[in-house]
GROMACS .gro file of C-alpha atoms in nm:
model
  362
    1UNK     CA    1   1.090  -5.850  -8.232
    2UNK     CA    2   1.310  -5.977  -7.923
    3UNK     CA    3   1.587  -5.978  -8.090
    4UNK     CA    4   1.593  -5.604  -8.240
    5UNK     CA    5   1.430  -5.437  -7.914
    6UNK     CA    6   1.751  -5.677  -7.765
    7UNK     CA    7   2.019  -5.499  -7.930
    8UNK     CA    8   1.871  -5.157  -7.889
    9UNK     CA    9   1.855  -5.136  -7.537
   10UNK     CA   10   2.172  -5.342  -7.484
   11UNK     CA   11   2.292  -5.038  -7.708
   12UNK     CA   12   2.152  -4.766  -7.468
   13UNK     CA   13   2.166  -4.930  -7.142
   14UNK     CA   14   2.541  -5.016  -7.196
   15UNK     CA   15   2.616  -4.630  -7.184
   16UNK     CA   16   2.416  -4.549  -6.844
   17UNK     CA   17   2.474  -4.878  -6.633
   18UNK     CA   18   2.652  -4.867  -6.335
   19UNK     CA   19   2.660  -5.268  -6.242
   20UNK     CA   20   2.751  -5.363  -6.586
   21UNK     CA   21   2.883  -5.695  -6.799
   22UNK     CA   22   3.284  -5.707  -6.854
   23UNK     CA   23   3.449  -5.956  -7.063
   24UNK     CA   24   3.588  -6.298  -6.860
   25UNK     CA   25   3.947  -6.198  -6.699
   26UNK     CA   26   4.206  -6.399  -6.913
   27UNK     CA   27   4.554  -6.449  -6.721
   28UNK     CA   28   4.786  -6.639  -6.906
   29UNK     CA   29   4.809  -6.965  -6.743
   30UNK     CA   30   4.861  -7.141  -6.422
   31UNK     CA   31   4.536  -7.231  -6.165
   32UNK     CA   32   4.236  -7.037  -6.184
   33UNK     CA   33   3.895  -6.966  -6.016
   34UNK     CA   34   3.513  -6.867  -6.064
   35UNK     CA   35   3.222  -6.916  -5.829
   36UNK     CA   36   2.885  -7.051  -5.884
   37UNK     CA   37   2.518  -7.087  -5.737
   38UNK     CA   38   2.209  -7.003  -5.780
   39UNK     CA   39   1.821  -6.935  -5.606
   40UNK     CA   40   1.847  -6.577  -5.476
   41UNK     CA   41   1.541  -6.519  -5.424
   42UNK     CA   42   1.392  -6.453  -5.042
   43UNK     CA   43   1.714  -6.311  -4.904
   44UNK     CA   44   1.918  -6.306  -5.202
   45UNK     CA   45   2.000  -5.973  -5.109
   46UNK     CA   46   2.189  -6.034  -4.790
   47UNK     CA   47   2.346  -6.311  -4.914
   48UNK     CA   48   2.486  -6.238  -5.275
   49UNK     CA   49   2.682  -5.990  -5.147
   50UNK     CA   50   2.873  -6.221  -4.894
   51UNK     CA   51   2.902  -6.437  -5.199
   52UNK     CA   52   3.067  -6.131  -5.372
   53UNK     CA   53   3.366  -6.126  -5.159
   54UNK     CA   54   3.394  -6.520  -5.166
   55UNK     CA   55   3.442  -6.433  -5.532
   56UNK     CA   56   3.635  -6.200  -5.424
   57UNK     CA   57   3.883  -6.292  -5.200
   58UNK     CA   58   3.954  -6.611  -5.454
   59UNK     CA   59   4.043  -6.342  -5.737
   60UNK     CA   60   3.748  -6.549  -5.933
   61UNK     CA   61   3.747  -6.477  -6.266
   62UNK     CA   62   3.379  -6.468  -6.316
   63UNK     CA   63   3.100  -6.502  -6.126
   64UNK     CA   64   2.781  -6.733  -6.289
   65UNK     CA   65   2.422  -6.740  -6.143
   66UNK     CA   66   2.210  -7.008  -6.227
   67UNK     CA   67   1.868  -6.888  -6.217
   68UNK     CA   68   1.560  -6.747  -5.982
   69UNK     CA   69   1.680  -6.478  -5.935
   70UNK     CA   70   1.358  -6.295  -5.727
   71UNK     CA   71   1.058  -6.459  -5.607
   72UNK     CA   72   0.811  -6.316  -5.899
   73UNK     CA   73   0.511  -6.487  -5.734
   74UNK     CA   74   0.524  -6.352  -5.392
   75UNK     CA   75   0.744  -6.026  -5.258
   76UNK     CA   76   1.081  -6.126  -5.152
   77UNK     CA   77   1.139  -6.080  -4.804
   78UNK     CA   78   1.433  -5.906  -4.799
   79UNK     CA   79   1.261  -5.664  -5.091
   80UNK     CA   80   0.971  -5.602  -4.794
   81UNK     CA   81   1.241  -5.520  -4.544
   82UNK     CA   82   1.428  -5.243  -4.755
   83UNK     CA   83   1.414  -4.944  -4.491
   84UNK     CA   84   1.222  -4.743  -4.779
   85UNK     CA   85   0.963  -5.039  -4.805
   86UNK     CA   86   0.899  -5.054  -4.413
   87UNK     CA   87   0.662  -4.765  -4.401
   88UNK     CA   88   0.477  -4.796  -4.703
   89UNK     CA   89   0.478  -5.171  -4.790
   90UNK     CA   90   0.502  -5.235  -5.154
   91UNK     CA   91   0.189  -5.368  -5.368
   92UNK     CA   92   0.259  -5.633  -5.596
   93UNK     CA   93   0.241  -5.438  -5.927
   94UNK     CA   94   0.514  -5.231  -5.792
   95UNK     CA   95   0.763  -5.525  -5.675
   96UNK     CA   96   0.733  -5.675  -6.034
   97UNK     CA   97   0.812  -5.333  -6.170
   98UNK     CA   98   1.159  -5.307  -5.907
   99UNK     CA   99   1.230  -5.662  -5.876
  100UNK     CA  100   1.454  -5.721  -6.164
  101UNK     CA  101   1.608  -5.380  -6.130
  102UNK     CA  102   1.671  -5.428  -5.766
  103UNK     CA  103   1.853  -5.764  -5.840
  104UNK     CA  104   2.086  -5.553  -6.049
  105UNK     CA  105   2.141  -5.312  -5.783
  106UNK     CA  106   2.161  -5.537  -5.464
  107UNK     CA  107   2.276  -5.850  -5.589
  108UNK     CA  108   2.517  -5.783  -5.929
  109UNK     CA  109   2.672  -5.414  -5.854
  110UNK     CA  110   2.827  -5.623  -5.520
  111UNK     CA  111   3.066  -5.845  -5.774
  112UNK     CA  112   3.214  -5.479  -5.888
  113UNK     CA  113   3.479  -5.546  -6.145
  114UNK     CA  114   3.410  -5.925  -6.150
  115UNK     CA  115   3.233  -6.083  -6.478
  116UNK     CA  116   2.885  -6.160  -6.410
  117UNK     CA  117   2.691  -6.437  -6.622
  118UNK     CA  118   2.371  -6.513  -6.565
  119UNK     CA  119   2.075  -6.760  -6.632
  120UNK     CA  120   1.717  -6.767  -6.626
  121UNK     CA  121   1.554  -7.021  -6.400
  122UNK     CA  122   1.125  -7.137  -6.344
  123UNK     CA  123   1.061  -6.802  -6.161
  124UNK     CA  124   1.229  -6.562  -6.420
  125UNK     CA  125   0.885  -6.743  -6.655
  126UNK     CA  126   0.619  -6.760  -6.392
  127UNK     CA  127   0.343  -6.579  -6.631
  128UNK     CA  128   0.205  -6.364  -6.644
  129UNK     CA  129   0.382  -6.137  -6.412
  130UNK     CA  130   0.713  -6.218  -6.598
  131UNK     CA  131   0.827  -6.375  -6.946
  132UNK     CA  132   1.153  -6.506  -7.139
  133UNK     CA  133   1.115  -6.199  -7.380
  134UNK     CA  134   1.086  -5.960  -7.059
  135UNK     CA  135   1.407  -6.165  -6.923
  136UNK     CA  136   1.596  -6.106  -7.253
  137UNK     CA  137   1.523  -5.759  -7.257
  138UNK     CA  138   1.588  -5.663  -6.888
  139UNK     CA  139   1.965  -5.876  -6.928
  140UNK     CA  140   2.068  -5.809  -7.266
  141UNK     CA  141   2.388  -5.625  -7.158
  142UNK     CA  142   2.436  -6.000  -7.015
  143UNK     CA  143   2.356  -6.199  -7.250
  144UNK     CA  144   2.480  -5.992  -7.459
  145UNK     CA  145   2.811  -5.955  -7.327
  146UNK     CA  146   3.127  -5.843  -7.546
  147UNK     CA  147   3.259  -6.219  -7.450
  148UNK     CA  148   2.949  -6.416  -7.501
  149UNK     CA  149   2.848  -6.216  -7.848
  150UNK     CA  150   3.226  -6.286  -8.002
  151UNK     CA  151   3.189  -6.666  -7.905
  152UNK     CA  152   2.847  -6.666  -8.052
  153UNK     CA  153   2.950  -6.538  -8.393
  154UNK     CA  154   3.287  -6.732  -8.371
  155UNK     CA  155   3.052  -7.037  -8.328
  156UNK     CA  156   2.795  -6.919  -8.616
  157UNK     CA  157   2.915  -6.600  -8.817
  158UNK     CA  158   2.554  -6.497  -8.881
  159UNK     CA  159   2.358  -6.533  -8.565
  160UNK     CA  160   2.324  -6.224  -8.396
  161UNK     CA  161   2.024  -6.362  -8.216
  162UNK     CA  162   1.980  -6.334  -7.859
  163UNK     CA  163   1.911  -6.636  -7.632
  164UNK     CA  164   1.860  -6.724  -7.274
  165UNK     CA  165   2.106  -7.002  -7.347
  166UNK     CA  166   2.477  -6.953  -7.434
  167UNK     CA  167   2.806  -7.106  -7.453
  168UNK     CA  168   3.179  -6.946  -7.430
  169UNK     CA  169   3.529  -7.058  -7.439
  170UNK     CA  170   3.737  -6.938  -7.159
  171UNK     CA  171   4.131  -7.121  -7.115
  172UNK     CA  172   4.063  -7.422  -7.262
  173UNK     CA  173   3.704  -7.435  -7.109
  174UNK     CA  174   3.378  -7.439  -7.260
  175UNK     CA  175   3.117  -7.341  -7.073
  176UNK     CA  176   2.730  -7.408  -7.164
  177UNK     CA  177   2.437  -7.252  -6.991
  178UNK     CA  178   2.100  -7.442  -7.087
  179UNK     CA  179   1.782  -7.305  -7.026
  180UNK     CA  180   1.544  -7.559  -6.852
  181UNK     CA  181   1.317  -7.303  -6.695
  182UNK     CA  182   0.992  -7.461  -6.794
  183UNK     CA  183   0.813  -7.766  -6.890
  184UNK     CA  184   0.906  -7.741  -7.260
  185UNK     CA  185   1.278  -7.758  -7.246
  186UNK     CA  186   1.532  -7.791  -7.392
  187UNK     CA  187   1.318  -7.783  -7.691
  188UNK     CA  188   1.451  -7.917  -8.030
  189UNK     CA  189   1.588  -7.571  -8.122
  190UNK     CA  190   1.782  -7.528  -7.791
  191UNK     CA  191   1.917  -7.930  -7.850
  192UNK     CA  192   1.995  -7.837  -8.181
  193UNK     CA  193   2.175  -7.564  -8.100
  194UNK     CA  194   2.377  -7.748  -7.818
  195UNK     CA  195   2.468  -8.029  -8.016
  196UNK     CA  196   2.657  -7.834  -8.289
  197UNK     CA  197   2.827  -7.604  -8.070
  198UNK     CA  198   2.930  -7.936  -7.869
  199UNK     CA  199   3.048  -8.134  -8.178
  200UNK     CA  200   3.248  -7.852  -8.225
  201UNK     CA  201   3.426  -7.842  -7.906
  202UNK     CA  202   3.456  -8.229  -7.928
  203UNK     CA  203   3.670  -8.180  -8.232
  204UNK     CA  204   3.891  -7.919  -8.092
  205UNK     CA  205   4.228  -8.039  -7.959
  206UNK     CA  206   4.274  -7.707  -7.721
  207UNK     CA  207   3.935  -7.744  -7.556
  208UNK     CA  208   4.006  -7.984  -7.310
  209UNK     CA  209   3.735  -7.926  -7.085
  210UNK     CA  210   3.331  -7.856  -7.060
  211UNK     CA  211   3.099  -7.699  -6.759
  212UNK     CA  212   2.728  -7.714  -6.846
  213UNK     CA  213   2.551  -7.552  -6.583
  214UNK     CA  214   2.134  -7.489  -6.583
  215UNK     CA  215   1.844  -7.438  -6.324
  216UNK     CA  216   1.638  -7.731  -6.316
  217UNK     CA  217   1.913  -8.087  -6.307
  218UNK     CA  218   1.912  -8.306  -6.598
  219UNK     CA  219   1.669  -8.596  -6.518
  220UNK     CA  220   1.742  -8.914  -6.290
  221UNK     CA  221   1.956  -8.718  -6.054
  222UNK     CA  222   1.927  -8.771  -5.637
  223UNK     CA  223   1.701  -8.438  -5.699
  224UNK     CA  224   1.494  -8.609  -5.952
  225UNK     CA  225   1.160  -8.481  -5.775
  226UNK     CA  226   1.255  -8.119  -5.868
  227UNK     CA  227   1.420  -8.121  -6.196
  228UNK     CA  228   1.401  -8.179  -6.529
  229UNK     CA  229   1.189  -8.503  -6.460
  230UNK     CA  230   0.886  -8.232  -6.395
  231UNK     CA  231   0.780  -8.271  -6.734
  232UNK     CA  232   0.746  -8.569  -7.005
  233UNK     CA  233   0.971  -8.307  -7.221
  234UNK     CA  234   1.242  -8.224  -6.955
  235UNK     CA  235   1.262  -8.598  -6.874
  236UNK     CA  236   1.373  -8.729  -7.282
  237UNK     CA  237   1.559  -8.387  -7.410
  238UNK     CA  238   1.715  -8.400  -7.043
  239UNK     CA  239   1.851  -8.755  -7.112
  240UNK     CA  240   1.944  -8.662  -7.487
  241UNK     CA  241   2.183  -8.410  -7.332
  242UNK     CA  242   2.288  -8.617  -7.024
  243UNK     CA  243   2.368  -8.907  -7.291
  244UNK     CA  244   2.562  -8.640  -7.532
  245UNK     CA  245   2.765  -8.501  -7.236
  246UNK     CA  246   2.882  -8.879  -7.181
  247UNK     CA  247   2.959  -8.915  -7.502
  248UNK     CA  248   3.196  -8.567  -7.459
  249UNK     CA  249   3.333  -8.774  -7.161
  250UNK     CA  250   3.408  -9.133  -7.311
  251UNK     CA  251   3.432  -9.038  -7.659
  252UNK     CA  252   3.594  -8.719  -7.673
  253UNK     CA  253   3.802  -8.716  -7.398
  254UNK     CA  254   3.706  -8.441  -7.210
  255UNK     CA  255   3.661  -8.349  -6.825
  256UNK     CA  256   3.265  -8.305  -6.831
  257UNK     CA  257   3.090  -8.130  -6.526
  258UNK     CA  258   2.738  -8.038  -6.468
  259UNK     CA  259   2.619  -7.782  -6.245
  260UNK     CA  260   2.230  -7.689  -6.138
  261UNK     CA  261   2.022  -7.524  -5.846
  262UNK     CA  262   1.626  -7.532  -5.837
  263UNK     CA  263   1.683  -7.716  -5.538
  264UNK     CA  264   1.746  -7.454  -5.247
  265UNK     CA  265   2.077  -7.685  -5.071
  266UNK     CA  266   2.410  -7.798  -5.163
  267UNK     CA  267   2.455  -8.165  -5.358
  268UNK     CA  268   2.765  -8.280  -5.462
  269UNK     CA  269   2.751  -8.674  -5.682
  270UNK     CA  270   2.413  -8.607  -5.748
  271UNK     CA  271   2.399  -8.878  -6.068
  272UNK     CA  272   2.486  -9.130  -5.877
  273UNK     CA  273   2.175  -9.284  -5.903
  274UNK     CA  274   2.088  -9.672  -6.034
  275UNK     CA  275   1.946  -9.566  -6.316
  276UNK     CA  276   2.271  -9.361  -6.401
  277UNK     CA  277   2.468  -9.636  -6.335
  278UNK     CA  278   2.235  -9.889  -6.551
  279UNK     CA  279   2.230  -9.622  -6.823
  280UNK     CA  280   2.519  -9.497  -6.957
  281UNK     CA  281   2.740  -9.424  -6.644
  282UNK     CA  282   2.756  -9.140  -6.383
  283UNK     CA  283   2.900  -8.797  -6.435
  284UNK     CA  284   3.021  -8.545  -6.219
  285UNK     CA  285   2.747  -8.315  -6.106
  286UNK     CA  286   2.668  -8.041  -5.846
  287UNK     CA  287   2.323  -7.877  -5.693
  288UNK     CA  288   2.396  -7.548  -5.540
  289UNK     CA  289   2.098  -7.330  -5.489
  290UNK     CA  290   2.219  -7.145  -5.201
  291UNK     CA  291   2.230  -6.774  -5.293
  292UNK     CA  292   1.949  -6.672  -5.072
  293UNK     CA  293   1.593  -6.872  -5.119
  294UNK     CA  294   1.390  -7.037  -4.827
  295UNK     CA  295   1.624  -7.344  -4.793
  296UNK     CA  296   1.471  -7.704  -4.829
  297UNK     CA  297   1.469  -8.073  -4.700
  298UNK     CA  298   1.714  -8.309  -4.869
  299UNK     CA  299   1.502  -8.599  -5.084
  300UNK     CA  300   1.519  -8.936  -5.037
  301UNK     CA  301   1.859  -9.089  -5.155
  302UNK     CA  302   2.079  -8.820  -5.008
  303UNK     CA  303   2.303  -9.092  -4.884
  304UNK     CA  304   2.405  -9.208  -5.218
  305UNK     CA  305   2.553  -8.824  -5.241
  306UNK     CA  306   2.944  -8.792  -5.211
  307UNK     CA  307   2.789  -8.478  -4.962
  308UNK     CA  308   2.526  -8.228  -4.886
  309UNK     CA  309   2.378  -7.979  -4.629
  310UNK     CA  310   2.073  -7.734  -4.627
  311UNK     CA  311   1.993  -7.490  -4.357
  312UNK     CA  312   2.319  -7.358  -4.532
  313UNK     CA  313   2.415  -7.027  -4.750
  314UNK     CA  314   2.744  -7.018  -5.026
  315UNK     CA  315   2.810  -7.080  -5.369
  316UNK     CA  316   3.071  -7.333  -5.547
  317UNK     CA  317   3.442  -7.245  -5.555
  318UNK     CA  318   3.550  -7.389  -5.908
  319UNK     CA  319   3.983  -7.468  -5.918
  320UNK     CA  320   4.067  -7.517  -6.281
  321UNK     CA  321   4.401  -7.686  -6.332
  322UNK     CA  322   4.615  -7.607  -6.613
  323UNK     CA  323   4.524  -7.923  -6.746
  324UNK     CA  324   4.198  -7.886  -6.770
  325UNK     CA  325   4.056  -8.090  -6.404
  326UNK     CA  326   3.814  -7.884  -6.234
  327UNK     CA  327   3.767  -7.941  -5.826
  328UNK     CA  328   3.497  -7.785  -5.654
  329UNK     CA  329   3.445  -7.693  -5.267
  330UNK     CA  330   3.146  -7.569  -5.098
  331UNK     CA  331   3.206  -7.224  -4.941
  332UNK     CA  332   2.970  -7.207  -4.667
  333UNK     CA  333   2.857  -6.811  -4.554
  334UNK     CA  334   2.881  -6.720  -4.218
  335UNK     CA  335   2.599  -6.462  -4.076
  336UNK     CA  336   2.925  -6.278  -3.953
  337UNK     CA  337   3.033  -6.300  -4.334
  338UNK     CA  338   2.798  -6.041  -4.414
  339UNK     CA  339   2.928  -5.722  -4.546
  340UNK     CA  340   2.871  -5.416  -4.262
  341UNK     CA  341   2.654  -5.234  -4.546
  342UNK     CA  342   2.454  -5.467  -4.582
  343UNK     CA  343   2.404  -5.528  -4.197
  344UNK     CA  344   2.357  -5.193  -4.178
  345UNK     CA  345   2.097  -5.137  -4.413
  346UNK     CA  346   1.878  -5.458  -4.298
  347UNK     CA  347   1.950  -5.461  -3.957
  348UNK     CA  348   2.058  -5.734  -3.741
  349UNK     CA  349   1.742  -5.906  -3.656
  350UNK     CA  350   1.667  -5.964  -4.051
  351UNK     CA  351   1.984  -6.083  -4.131
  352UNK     CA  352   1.947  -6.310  -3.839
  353UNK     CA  353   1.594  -6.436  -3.970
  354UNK     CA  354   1.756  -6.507  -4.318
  355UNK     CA  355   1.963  -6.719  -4.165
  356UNK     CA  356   1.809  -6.900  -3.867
  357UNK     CA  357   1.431  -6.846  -3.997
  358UNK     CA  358   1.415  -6.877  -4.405
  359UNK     CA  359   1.382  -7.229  -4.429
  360UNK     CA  360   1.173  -7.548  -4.511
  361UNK     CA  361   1.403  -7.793  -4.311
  362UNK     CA  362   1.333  -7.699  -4.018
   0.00000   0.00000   0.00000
């Protein structure tokens, strides 16, 4: 039933949509760029748009969110501060029945041109105000996209079945978005699914690369409190894929790098942990939910990180080298790096509280 009520609105909606998906900008070689984080819930909506013309300014060619995308269990705060919500404050019934909509609106339209992919994350499946099949429905011109469908039937000429997991081929890059939203991921379909399209790009000589970015970190990470080591299920499938993607690395001879948010501050080295290092070996990976949600302490083993801040706002700047190596630098927002719109719309005291007020770690 997803899957036909899927296509049929990504068939209408496609028509009408103003902040639509585009296919990934292709130039034909040399260094290139795309931006990543994640967690824009709380003030998501004064930040995503700074993060917009970080994108931006770097001539990114795409733009990939990584999950929670609006609080679901409480109203966003930057959702109760809408001018048009000050006077008559919003019940809950009708911020679930905006909330998606106004992420498209206030946090997508801002990337204009740019390609947008996004991923589900815990809140998009906090039930039963929201679900994976509402999530598949409400992004199916995503998930959907002209770029992801023709690298899903290139990787499997029959399956026309939408997901809230994908995988696409851009310059010699592969790029694999897992869904870990909730305690029973990746389940064996999702693994199964993963480990065929990465055999495949094993084998190929002109993929010389692979990103695998998700919500909630593969297990035994610095951020192993909140991640996939929430559940008995997260924990195993978790090391399954950690344990394939070294096998991409050692065996296969690719540049493997693994991105994640859940956690709302920036991590960079966040697998170098013992039992990384007594099991298997340590790949590169990155925690960057900075995109707008109420920021949080740093756990215990931050040391062992290469670095990391909270209090902090900004997504990942990705540099992809002709040869495949992928750097990645922390672009930190500025409360002055707020576009005037949105200053204007908010005011300056909100803006303000987003950034000196919406946190944990105080």
């Amino acid at each position: 039933m997803v899957r036909g009520l899927a296509l049929v609105l990504a068939g209408s909606v496609l028509l009408g949509m103003s902040a639509r998906p585009a296919g990934a900008q292709q130039p034909s070689s040399g260094v290139w760029h795309f931006v990543v984080s994640g967690d824009s819930r709380n003030c998501g909506d004064v930040v995503m748009p700074g993060i917009a013309e970080t994108a931006k300014k770097n001539r990114a060619a795409f733009y990939w969110h990584l999950g929670d995308l609006r609080a679901t269990s409480n109203i966003d705060e930057d959702i109760r501060h809408q001018p048009e919500h000050l006077a008559r404050p919003l019940t809950m019934q009708e911020y679930l029945s905006i909330s998606w909509q106004d992420y498209i609106d206030s946090q997508i339209a801002p990337f204009g041109a740019i390609p947008f992919f996004v991923g589900i994350g815990n809140h998009e499946v906090i039930a039963p105000a929201k679900t994976r099949e509402e999530f598949l429905l409400q992004f199916a011109d995503w998930l959907d996209s002209p770029v992801l469908r023709a690298q899903r039937l290139q990787d499997s000429p029959n399956d026309y079945l939408l997901r809230t997991y994908y995988h696409w081929i851009d310059r010699g890059v592969a790029f694999y978005f897992m869904d870990s939203a909730s305690d029973e991921q990746f389940d064996g379909a999702q693994i199964a699914w993963f480990e065929n399209v990465l055999e495949k790009d094993m084998a190929s000589a002109s993929v010389k690369t692979m990103v695998v970015g998700m919500h909630k970190a593969l297990p035994e990470s610095i951020s192993a409190g909140h991640s996939m080591n929430e559940s008995p299920t997260g924990t195993s499938s978790g090391r399954r894929v950690y344990a394939d993607l070294l096998r991409a690395q050692n065996n296969g001879h690719k540049y493997v790098y693994v991105l994640a948010s859940h956690s709302h501050y920036y991590m960079d080295g966040i697998f170098n942990t013992d039992y990384w290092k007594k099991n298997g070996g340590v790949l590169p990976g990155w925690i960057v939910g900075t995109a707008g949600a109420v920021r949080y302490v740093l756990p215990p083993g931050t040391s062992d990180a290469h670095g990391a801040l909270t209090n902090v706002y900004g997504s990942l700047l990705a540099t992809v080298q002709p040869g495949g190596e992928i750097s990645f630098k922390f672009e930190k927002l500025s409360e002055s790096d707020i576009p005037a719109p949105v200053m204007s719309r908010y005011g300056k005291d909100f803006v303000h509280w987003c950034f000196e007020e919406n946190s944990q770690a105080k």
